[in-house]
Coordinates of C-alpha atoms and ligand atoms in Angstrom, one line a residue:
M1 CA 9.5 11.7 25.0
I2 CA 10.3 10.8 21.4
N3 CA 13.4 12.1 20.0
R4 CA 12.2 14.5 17.1
E5 CA 15.4 15.4 15.5
R6 CA 16.8 12.0 15.5
L7 CA 13.5 10.9 13.5
L8 CA 13.7 13.7 11.1
E9 CA 17.3 12.7 10.5
R10 CA 16.2 9.1 10.1
F11 CA 13.7 10.1 7.6
L12 CA 16.0 12.4 5.7
K13 CA 18.8 9.9 5.3
Y14 CA 16.5 7.3 3.9
V15 CA 14.9 9.3 1.4
S16 CA 18.2 10.3 0.0
V17 CA 18.4 6.7 -1.1
D18 CA 16.8 6.1 -4.7
T19 CA 14.6 3.0 -4.1
T20 CA 12.3 3.5 -7.2
A21 CA 10.6 0.2 -8.1
R22 CA 11.3 -0.7 -11.6
E23 CA 8.3 -2.3 -13.5
G24 CA 9.3 -5.3 -15.7
A25 CA 12.8 -6.0 -14.0
E26 CA 14.3 -9.3 -14.3
T27 CA 15.7 -9.1 -10.7
Y28 CA 14.4 -9.2 -7.2
P29 CA 14.2 -6.5 -5.9
S30 CA 13.8 -4.5 -9.1
S31 CA 16.3 -2.1 -8.2
P32 CA 19.8 -2.1 -6.6
G33 CA 19.0 0.9 -4.2
Q34 CA 16.6 -1.1 -2.3
L35 CA 19.4 -3.6 -1.2
V36 CA 21.7 -0.5 -0.2
L37 CA 18.8 0.9 2.0
G38 CA 18.0 -2.5 3.4
R39 CA 22.0 -2.9 4.3
M40 CA 21.8 0.5 5.9
L41 CA 18.8 -0.5 7.8
R42 CA 20.2 -4.0 9.1
D43 CA 23.2 -2.3 10.1
E44 CA 21.6 0.4 12.2
L45 CA 19.3 -2.4 13.5
L46 CA 22.5 -4.4 14.6
A47 CA 23.9 -1.0 16.4
L48 CA 20.6 -0.8 18.2
G49 CA 21.5 -4.2 19.7
L50 CA 18.8 -6.1 17.6
T51 CA 21.3 -8.8 17.0
D52 CA 19.7 -11.3 14.8
A53 CA 19.2 -8.4 12.4
V54 CA 19.6 -9.8 8.8
Q55 CA 19.2 -9.0 5.0
T56 CA 17.6 -12.3 3.0
E57 CA 19.1 -13.1 -0.4
H58 CA 15.7 -11.1 -1.6
G59 CA 16.8 -8.1 0.1
I60 CA 14.4 -8.4 3.0
V61 CA 15.3 -6.9 6.3
L62 CA 14.2 -9.1 9.3
A63 CA 14.8 -8.3 13.1
T64 CA 13.5 -9.2 16.5
L65 CA 13.6 -6.7 19.5
P66 CA 13.1 -9.2 22.3
S67 CA 10.3 -9.3 24.6
N68 CA 11.2 -7.8 28.1
S69 CA 8.1 -9.2 29.4
D70 CA 8.3 -11.9 32.3
K71 CA 4.9 -13.6 30.6
P72 CA 4.7 -15.1 27.3
V73 CA 3.7 -12.5 24.9
R74 CA 2.3 -12.6 21.3
V75 CA 4.8 -12.1 18.8
V76 CA 3.9 -8.6 16.7
A77 CA 5.3 -8.0 13.4
L78 CA 5.6 -4.3 12.3
N79 CA 6.2 -3.9 8.5
A80 CA 7.1 -1.1 6.0
H81 CA 8.3 -1.3 2.2
V82 CA 11.6 0.5 1.3
D83 CA 10.7 0.8 -2.3
T84 CA 9.1 3.9 -3.7
S85 CA 6.6 4.2 -6.6
P86 CA 7.8 3.9 -10.4
E87 CA 5.4 6.7 -11.2
T88 CA 7.9 9.7 -10.1
T89 CA 11.3 9.3 -9.8
G90 CA 12.8 8.9 -6.5
A91 CA 16.6 9.6 -7.6
G92 CA 17.9 12.7 -6.3
V93 CA 15.4 13.9 -3.6
R94 CA 16.2 17.2 -2.2
P95 CA 14.0 17.5 0.8
Q96 CA 12.7 20.9 1.9
V97 CA 12.0 20.9 5.7
V98 CA 9.5 23.7 6.6
R99 CA 9.8 24.4 10.3
K100 CA 6.8 26.1 12.1
Y101 CA 4.6 25.9 9.0
A102 CA 2.7 29.3 9.0
G103 CA -0.1 28.4 6.9
G104 CA -1.0 28.9 3.1
D105 CA 0.0 27.0 0.1
L106 CA 3.6 25.9 -0.5
V107 CA 5.8 26.4 -3.2
L108 CA 8.3 24.2 -4.1
P109 CA 11.7 25.7 -4.9
G110 CA 12.9 23.5 -7.8
N111 CA 9.6 24.1 -9.9
P112 CA 7.5 26.8 -9.6
Q113 CA 4.6 25.3 -11.2
A114 CA 4.7 22.7 -8.2
V115 CA 2.4 24.2 -5.5
I116 CA 1.2 22.1 -2.5
R117 CA -2.2 24.1 -2.0
V118 CA -4.3 24.4 0.9
A119 CA -7.4 23.8 -1.4
D120 CA -6.4 20.5 -2.4
N121 CA -4.6 19.5 1.0
P122 CA -7.3 20.9 3.5
E123 CA -5.6 18.8 6.3
L124 CA -3.0 21.6 6.2
K125 CA -5.3 23.8 8.0
A126 CA -4.7 21.7 11.2
L127 CA -0.9 21.5 10.9
V128 CA 0.0 25.4 11.3
G129 CA 2.9 25.2 13.6
C130 CA 4.3 21.9 12.6
T131 CA 7.6 20.6 10.7
L132 CA 6.5 19.6 7.2
I133 CA 8.7 18.1 4.9
T134 CA 8.3 18.5 1.0
T135 CA 10.4 17.8 -2.0
D136 CA 11.8 20.4 -4.4
G137 CA 9.1 19.5 -6.9
T138 CA 11.0 17.5 -9.3
T139 CA 11.0 14.0 -7.8
L140 CA 8.8 12.1 -5.2
L141 CA 9.5 12.5 -1.6
G142 CA 9.2 8.9 -0.8
S143 CA 7.4 9.3 2.3
D144 CA 5.5 6.3 0.9
D145 CA 6.8 4.4 2.7
K146 CA 10.2 5.8 4.2
S147 CA 7.9 7.4 6.9
G148 CA 6.7 4.1 7.8
V149 CA 10.4 2.7 7.8
A150 CA 11.6 6.0 10.1
V151 CA 8.8 5.4 12.5
I152 CA 9.4 1.7 13.1
M153 CA 13.3 2.4 13.5
E154 CA 12.5 5.2 15.8
T155 CA 10.3 2.8 17.9
A156 CA 13.0 0.2 17.9
A157 CA 15.3 2.9 19.2
Y158 CA 12.9 4.1 21.8
L159 CA 11.9 0.7 23.1
Q160 CA 16.0 -0.1 23.4
E161 CA 16.4 3.2 25.5
H162 CA 13.3 2.6 27.7
P163 CA 13.4 -0.8 29.2
D164 CA 10.8 0.2 31.7
V165 CA 7.9 -0.1 28.9
A166 CA 7.0 -3.7 28.7
H167 CA 6.5 -5.2 25.5
G168 CA 6.6 -8.6 23.9
P169 CA 8.6 -9.9 20.8
L170 CA 8.2 -7.4 18.2
R171 CA 9.6 -8.6 14.8
I172 CA 10.5 -6.0 12.5
C173 CA 10.3 -6.6 8.4
F174 CA 11.2 -4.3 5.7
T175 CA 9.8 -5.6 2.4
C176 CA 10.7 -4.6 -1.4
D177 CA 8.7 -4.0 -4.4
E178 CA 5.4 -3.3 -2.7
E179 CA 4.8 -0.7 -5.3
I180 CA 4.9 -2.9 -8.3
G181 CA 2.8 -5.7 -6.3
H182 CA 5.3 -8.0 -5.1
G183 CA 6.1 -6.9 -1.5
V184 CA 5.0 -10.3 -0.2
D185 CA 6.3 -12.9 -2.7
H186 CA 9.5 -13.5 -0.7
V187 CA 8.2 -12.9 3.0
D188 CA 8.3 -16.7 4.6
L189 CA 5.5 -16.3 7.4
N190 CA 6.9 -19.1 9.2
V191 CA 10.4 -17.3 9.2
L192 CA 8.7 -14.0 10.4
G193 CA 6.8 -16.2 13.0
A194 CA 3.9 -13.5 14.0
K195 CA 0.6 -13.9 15.0
V196 CA -0.4 -10.6 14.1
C197 CA 1.2 -7.6 11.9
Y198 CA 0.9 -3.9 11.1
T199 CA 1.9 -2.0 8.0
L200 CA 3.1 1.5 8.9
D201 CA 2.0 2.7 5.2
G202 CA -1.1 5.1 6.0
K203 CA -2.0 8.6 5.4
G204 CA -2.1 11.4 8.2
A205 CA -2.4 10.4 12.0
D206 CA -4.6 8.2 13.9
E207 CA -6.2 6.2 11.1
I208 CA -6.5 2.4 11.2
D209 CA -7.3 1.0 7.6
V210 CA -9.4 -2.2 8.3
E211 CA -10.9 -2.7 4.8
T212 CA -9.0 -3.0 1.4
F213 CA -11.0 -3.6 -2.0
S214 CA -11.5 -7.2 -2.8
A215 CA -9.8 -7.8 -6.4
D216 CA -9.8 -10.1 -9.5
L217 CA -8.4 -9.5 -13.0
A218 CA -10.4 -10.4 -16.3
V219 CA -8.6 -11.1 -19.5
V220 CA -11.0 -11.1 -22.4
T221 CA -9.9 -12.6 -25.6
F222 CA -12.0 -12.0 -28.7
R223 CA -10.9 -14.1 -31.8
G224 CA -12.4 -13.4 -35.4
V225 CA -11.4 -14.1 -38.9
N226 CA -8.8 -11.9 -40.8
I227 CA -8.6 -12.1 -44.7
H228 CA -7.7 -9.3 -47.3
P229 CA -10.2 -6.4 -47.3
S230 CA -10.6 -6.7 -50.8
I231 CA -12.1 -10.1 -50.5
A232 CA -13.6 -9.8 -46.9
K233 CA -17.5 -9.6 -47.9
G234 CA -19.1 -12.0 -45.7
R235 CA -15.8 -13.4 -44.4
M236 CA -14.2 -11.2 -42.3
V237 CA -14.8 -10.9 -38.7
N238 CA -13.0 -8.1 -37.3
T239 CA -12.5 -8.4 -33.4
L240 CA -11.9 -4.8 -33.0
R241 CA -15.3 -4.2 -34.0
V242 CA -16.6 -7.0 -31.5
A243 CA -14.3 -5.3 -28.5
G244 CA -15.7 -2.0 -29.2
E245 CA -19.2 -3.4 -28.9
F246 CA -18.3 -5.3 -26.0
I247 CA -17.2 -2.1 -23.9
H248 CA -20.2 -0.1 -25.4
R249 CA -22.5 -2.8 -23.7
L250 CA -20.9 -2.6 -20.3
P251 CA -22.3 -0.3 -17.6
H252 CA -20.9 3.6 -18.3
D253 CA -23.2 5.5 -15.7
T254 CA -22.5 3.2 -13.0
L255 CA -19.5 0.5 -12.2
S256 CA -16.8 2.2 -13.3
P257 CA -14.0 4.2 -11.6
E258 CA -15.2 7.6 -13.1
T259 CA -18.6 7.1 -11.6
T260 CA -18.0 5.4 -8.2
E261 CA -16.9 6.5 -4.7
G262 CA -16.6 5.0 -1.3
R263 CA -17.9 1.6 -0.8
Q264 CA -18.8 1.1 -4.7
G265 CA -17.2 -1.5 -6.8
F266 CA -16.5 -1.2 -10.2
L267 CA -15.4 -2.8 -13.7
H268 CA -12.3 -1.1 -15.2
P269 CA -11.3 -2.0 -18.7
Y270 CA -7.6 -0.6 -18.7
Q271 CA -5.8 -2.0 -21.5
L272 CA -6.6 -3.2 -25.0
S273 CA -4.1 -4.8 -27.5
G274 CA -4.5 -6.9 -30.8
G275 CA -5.8 -6.4 -34.3
V276 CA -8.4 -7.8 -36.8
A277 CA -7.9 -11.3 -35.9
E278 CA -7.5 -11.2 -32.2
V279 CA -8.0 -8.8 -29.5
Q280 CA -6.9 -9.0 -25.8
M281 CA -8.7 -6.5 -23.3
R282 CA -7.8 -6.6 -19.6
I283 CA -10.5 -5.5 -17.0
I284 CA -10.0 -5.0 -13.4
L285 CA -13.0 -6.2 -10.9
R286 CA -13.2 -4.2 -7.6
D287 CA -15.5 -4.5 -4.6
F288 CA -15.4 -4.4 -0.8
D289 CA -17.9 -7.4 -1.0
T290 CA -15.8 -10.2 -2.0
A291 CA -19.3 -12.4 -3.1
R292 CA -20.1 -9.3 -5.7
L293 CA -16.9 -10.2 -7.6
A294 CA -18.4 -13.3 -9.1
Q295 CA -21.5 -11.0 -10.1
L296 CA -19.2 -8.6 -12.0
A297 CA -17.5 -11.6 -13.7
E298 CA -21.0 -12.9 -14.4
L299 CA -21.9 -9.5 -16.0
L300 CA -18.7 -9.8 -17.9
R301 CA -19.7 -13.3 -19.3
S302 CA -23.2 -12.4 -20.1
T303 CA -22.3 -9.4 -21.9
A304 CA -19.9 -11.7 -23.9
V305 CA -22.8 -13.9 -25.2
E306 CA -24.8 -11.0 -26.2
C307 CA -21.9 -9.7 -28.2
Q308 CA -21.3 -12.9 -29.7
R309 CA -25.0 -13.1 -31.1
S310 CA -24.3 -9.8 -33.0
F311 CA -21.1 -10.9 -34.5
P312 CA -21.5 -14.7 -35.5
G313 CA -18.1 -16.0 -36.2
A314 CA -16.5 -14.4 -33.3
S315 CA -15.4 -16.1 -30.1
I316 CA -15.0 -14.4 -26.9
A317 CA -13.4 -16.1 -23.9
V318 CA -13.5 -14.6 -20.4
E319 CA -11.0 -15.8 -17.9
V320 CA -10.6 -14.2 -14.4
T321 CA -8.2 -14.8 -11.7
P322 CA -8.1 -13.5 -8.3
Q323 CA -5.5 -10.9 -7.2
Y324 CA -6.2 -9.9 -3.7
R325 CA -9.2 -10.1 -1.0
N326 CA -10.6 -7.3 1.5
M327 CA -8.5 -7.7 4.5
A328 CA -12.0 -7.4 6.6
D329 CA -12.6 -11.0 5.5
G330 CA -9.3 -12.3 7.3
L331 CA -9.4 -9.8 10.2
T332 CA -12.2 -11.4 11.7
A333 CA -9.9 -14.3 12.7
E334 CA -8.0 -11.8 14.9
P335 CA -10.4 -8.8 16.1
R336 CA -7.8 -7.7 18.6
A337 CA -5.6 -6.6 15.7
V338 CA -7.8 -3.8 15.3
R339 CA -9.4 -3.3 18.9
F340 CA -5.6 -3.1 20.4
A341 CA -4.6 -0.2 17.6
Q342 CA -7.8 1.6 18.6
L343 CA -7.0 1.1 22.5
A344 CA -3.5 2.4 21.9
I345 CA -4.5 5.3 20.2
E346 CA -7.4 6.1 22.9
R347 CA -4.8 5.8 25.8
L348 CA -2.8 8.5 24.2
G349 CA -6.0 10.9 24.4
R350 CA -6.8 10.7 20.7
K351 CA -9.5 9.6 18.5
P352 CA -8.9 6.4 16.3
Q353 CA -10.6 6.5 13.2
L354 CA -11.3 3.5 11.1
T355 CA -11.1 3.8 7.6
I356 CA -11.3 2.1 4.3
I357 CA -8.9 1.9 1.1
R358 CA -10.3 1.6 -2.5
G359 CA -7.1 -0.3 -3.4
G360 CA -4.9 -3.0 -1.9
T361 CA -1.7 -3.1 0.7
D362 CA 0.8 -5.8 1.6
G363 CA -1.5 -6.3 4.4
S364 CA -4.5 -7.5 2.3
R365 CA -2.3 -10.3 1.1
F366 CA -0.5 -11.0 4.7
T367 CA -4.0 -11.2 5.8
E368 CA -5.2 -13.4 3.3
L369 CA -2.3 -15.7 3.9
G370 CA -3.4 -15.8 7.6
L371 CA -1.4 -13.0 9.2
P372 CA -4.0 -10.6 10.2
T373 CA -2.7 -7.0 9.2
P374 CA -4.5 -3.7 9.5
N375 CA -2.4 -0.7 8.1
L376 CA -1.6 2.2 10.3
S377 CA -1.1 5.9 9.8
T378 CA 2.4 7.3 9.6
G379 CA 1.9 10.8 8.1
E380 CA 2.0 10.1 4.2
H381 CA 0.4 12.7 2.1
N382 CA 0.1 12.9 -1.8
P383 CA 2.0 9.6 -2.4
H384 CA 3.6 8.9 -5.7
S385 CA 3.7 12.5 -6.7
P386 CA 6.2 15.5 -6.8
L387 CA 3.7 17.3 -4.6
E388 CA 4.1 14.4 -1.9
W389 CA 4.9 15.9 1.6
T390 CA 4.9 14.6 5.5
C391 CA 4.7 16.1 8.6
L392 CA 7.1 15.3 11.5
E393 CA 4.6 15.5 14.4
E394 CA 2.2 13.0 12.5
M395 CA 5.4 10.6 12.4
I396 CA 5.9 11.3 16.2
Q397 CA 2.2 10.5 16.8
A398 CA 3.0 7.2 14.9
V399 CA 6.1 6.2 17.0
E400 CA 3.9 7.2 20.3
M401 CA 1.1 4.8 19.0
L402 CA 3.6 1.7 18.3
V403 CA 5.1 2.3 21.7
Q404 CA 1.5 2.5 23.1
L405 CA 0.5 -0.6 21.0
A406 CA 3.4 -2.7 22.2
Q407 CA 2.2 -2.3 25.7
V408 CA -1.4 -3.3 25.0
W409 CA -0.5 -6.4 23.5
A410 CA 1.9 -7.0 26.4
E411 CA -1.0 -7.0 28.8
E412 CA -2.8 -9.7 27.0
P413 CA -1.7 -13.1 28.1
V414 CA -1.1 -15.7 25.5
A415 CA -3.7 -18.5 25.5
Q416 CA -2.2 -21.8 25.9
Ligands
LIG1 ZN1 3.2 2.5 0.3

C-alpha cells in the first residue's frame, strides 16, 4: 500500500515554495525558490538513505537508489522539474484539499469567478469520491510539476521501505527552468549515467506520451528603404507593407494553430517588431513528421520570393533554426522504454494509453540527445492556470506504476 497521507503532505509542502520560473533572468536557475526546493529535496533524499544525493551548482538535484538485484540491471532515470510556469504566479499558493469529491463544479474560495467546471473538465466525472487538490483561485497550484516531484519522492521512500521489491539502480534527477525551455541545459548525461529515462510530467493517469512535435523557429527579416514621407515618392520601400503582404500570402485556412488539431502541423507567426526600414517576424514551425518541417520552411522561402516580386527594392531573408525533435524519432533506439511502461500499467490491471503532445517536453530534448525519455501521467490537470488541480488517487496510481516499472526493468538482463 502506498502511504497516501504522506504523499499528500509532500505535495502540499512542495507547492508552498514559490518556484516560478522567470523569463529573461540572468541567473540559472531563474528564481531562488528553485534552489530552496532543491535543497529541501536533497535533504529528504539523504534522510531516505540515498547517500549520494547532491544539488549541483546549477540547482539540479541528483541521487541514486542503488540496485537491490543480484543481477546487473539497466540504470533507469526518473525526472521531474521543480519550477512552475511564469504564466500564473506561484507565490503564496493556498491549496484547497477536497476530500471525497461529491461531483459537480468546484468554486475556488479566493475568487468566486474562478470555477472548475465539469463541462470543461469531463475527467472529473470519473473522480467522484476521490481527494482533489485545487488552488484558492488566485495562483497556480504547481501540480505541473510538483505532482511529478512528489510521486518520485514517494516512490523512493516506498522502495526503501520494501527491500523485497526487486529493482535496478534508479537515478533521480530534478531539473530547473523547464517551463522557460532550459530544463536540460545543465544536465550532464554522462553524470546522470542512465540508459533510459521517464519524465513524470503528464496529465491524468495511465497515459504514456510517446510523441511530441518537431519544432523549428524561423526569423524573417524584411529590409526596405526609409526616407522622409514628403519626398518618398518612388523611393520609399516600407517593410511594414511587405510584412503585411507576407502574412497575407501565408495559408490562413490550413496550417495555422487556429485551424489545426491532432496530428496536423502549422506555421505560427507570433511576434513582429520593427519600422519602415526593417521588420523582424518570428514564426514557429511545428509538425509531428520531422521531414515536413523542411516543406514548411520551403513555403516560407517561396512566399518570400513572391513577396519580393511585388516589392522591388525590398529584401527578405528567411533564417530557420531547429528547436526540438519529435521524441518518437529517438524512442525507436530503445523500444523497451515505452513497452515496459505499458507492461507496468497492464500488470496493475489498468489500461495504458499511448498519447501525443502538441508541444515539447524535456523528454523530447533528452531523447534527441540519445537518452530515450517518454513522459508519464502524474495527475496534472489545467496546468499554468489558477484553475489547475490534481487528484491524490492519480498520484498514487503514478507511484504504483513506477514501483511496477522498476520491477519490469529489473527482470530484463543487461546485454553484455
Ligand atoms: Zn511540466
